[in-house]
């Protein structure tokens, strides 16, 4: 499986933007970059995904580097409810098949 | 908003017993998955299911495990003879596209005693 590297933990203050980085230097041309999060005692929750272009949805934005070797998940205004583990996962025909391979992720703490 | 539902939320079973975990995926989805998470560990892929057959399985998914889609709405995971190490949260997920976003249920906490 193509690997991703994320910081173990990050902290933010409520109502401030949060930028969660992910490195994926071995990404292949057909890999999608997926982000999921897991709130305490809940199942993983889809956040956003993209291939080459930056993406926005109601939850977050995904900024993808031009060479696709890194990406950043952007939460525009963090809330206490955004405290979770965030996972950056590559998903592609050759890389992962149909599975999502969860790593350790980034534990995001949001301070009031 | 459509969601994946799992039942029961918590199941306690004796070692050696069979358990069936149930899931109702989102109705128009085509791909179905089971994952598990042992307490304090990573979420691990077990199996994916498409077109009424297993499309991929992990090394965890041995002969003790089976999956079934008995009707148009349910998706089940059976563990034939549970072991202590099967104690975990089991998550069902579904997606419309093979490489698209997957939606997860809230999980079933399985405790084997």
Tab-separated table of N, CA and C in Angstrom, chain A residues 10-12 14 18 20 37-42 45 75 77-86 106-112:
chain	number	residue	atom	x	y	z
A	10	UNK	N	-1.987	17.519	16.602
A	10	UNK	CA	-1.999	18.955	16.369
A	10	UNK	C	-3.024	19.578	17.299
A	11	UNK	N	-2.802	20.862	17.573
A	11	UNK	CA	-3.747	21.594	18.415
A	11	UNK	C	-4.217	22.833	17.699
A	12	UNK	N	-5.439	23.206	17.997
A	12	UNK	CA	-5.986	24.420	17.416
A	12	UNK	C	-6.883	25.076	18.442
A	14	UNK	N	-10.541	27.101	19.043
A	14	UNK	CA	-11.882	27.174	18.469
A	14	UNK	C	-12.012	28.409	17.586
A	18	UNK	N	-7.612	25.432	10.680
A	18	UNK	CA	-6.674	24.343	10.959
A	18	UNK	C	-6.190	23.773	9.635
A	20	UNK	N	-4.181	20.584	8.282
A	20	UNK	CA	-3.659	19.261	8.622
A	20	UNK	C	-2.871	18.736	7.425
A	37	UNK	N	-12.264	11.078	9.246
A	37	UNK	CA	-11.987	11.391	10.636
A	37	UNK	C	-12.789	10.446	11.525
A	38	UNK	N	-12.313	10.296	12.725
A	38	UNK	CA	-12.995	9.430	13.692
A	38	UNK	C	-13.124	10.181	15.010
A	39	UNK	N	-14.351	10.535	15.321
A	39	UNK	CA	-14.625	11.162	16.606
A	39	UNK	C	-14.600	10.087	17.689
A	40	UNK	N	-14.394	10.467	18.938
A	40	UNK	CA	-14.325	9.470	20.019
A	40	UNK	C	-15.558	8.574	20.039
A	41	UNK	N	-15.308	7.275	20.108
A	41	UNK	CA	-16.364	6.259	20.231
A	41	UNK	C	-17.325	6.236	19.041
A	42	UNK	N	-16.871	6.692	17.882
A	42	UNK	CA	-17.716	6.638	16.691
A	42	UNK	C	-16.988	5.957	15.542
A	45	UNK	N	-15.641	8.724	9.606
A	45	UNK	CA	-16.564	9.590	8.872
A	45	UNK	C	-15.826	10.173	7.677
A	75	UNK	N	-9.656	22.915	7.707
A	75	UNK	CA	-10.922	23.194	8.391
A	75	UNK	C	-10.948	24.692	8.599
A	77	UNK	N	-12.967	26.906	10.129
A	77	UNK	CA	-13.197	27.435	11.486
A	77	UNK	C	-13.434	26.244	12.395
A	78	UNK	N	-12.421	25.899	13.163
A	78	UNK	CA	-12.522	24.702	13.991
A	78	UNK	C	-13.562	24.895	15.083
A	79	UNK	N	-14.309	23.840	15.330
A	79	UNK	CA	-15.232	23.811	16.463
A	79	UNK	C	-14.812	22.684	17.390
A	80	UNK	N	-15.368	22.661	18.580
A	80	UNK	CA	-15.028	21.602	19.528
A	80	UNK	C	-15.392	20.240	18.951
A	81	UNK	N	-16.421	20.210	18.122
A	81	UNK	CA	-16.872	18.954	17.522
A	81	UNK	C	-15.875	18.400	16.502
A	82	UNK	N	-14.944	19.247	16.070
A	82	UNK	CA	-13.934	18.791	15.104
A	82	UNK	C	-12.781	18.040	15.764
A	83	UNK	N	-12.773	17.970	17.084
A	83	UNK	CA	-11.734	17.204	17.781
A	83	UNK	C	-11.899	15.728	17.434
A	84	UNK	N	-10.901	15.167	16.765
A	84	UNK	CA	-11.006	13.807	16.247
A	84	UNK	C	-9.636	13.370	15.758
A	85	UNK	N	-9.553	12.098	15.354
A	85	UNK	CA	-8.367	11.620	14.647
A	85	UNK	C	-8.654	11.745	13.159
A	86	UNK	N	-7.755	12.384	12.427
A	86	UNK	CA	-7.919	12.614	10.993
A	86	UNK	C	-6.959	11.714	10.230
A	106	UNK	N	-3.785	11.837	12.555
A	106	UNK	CA	-3.425	13.001	13.368
A	106	UNK	C	-4.532	13.249	14.384
A	107	UNK	N	-4.168	13.235	15.640
A	107	UNK	CA	-5.136	13.552	16.691
A	107	UNK	C	-5.238	15.071	16.791
A	108	UNK	N	-6.390	15.608	16.450
A	108	UNK	CA	-6.605	17.050	16.525
A	108	UNK	C	-7.309	17.396	17.834
A	109	UNK	N	-6.679	18.277	18.582
A	109	UNK	CA	-7.292	18.807	19.804
A	109	UNK	C	-7.728	20.236	19.520
A	110	UNK	N	-8.948	20.563	19.881
A	110	UNK	CA	-9.465	21.923	19.690
A	110	UNK	C	-9.712	22.534	21.061
A	111	UNK	N	-9.024	23.615	21.303
A	111	UNK	CA	-9.145	24.300	22.603
A	111	UNK	C	-10.228	25.368	22.560
A	112	UNK	N	-11.038	25.449	23.627
A	112	UNK	CA	-12.106	26.460	23.649
A	112	UNK	C	-11.532	27.872	23.792
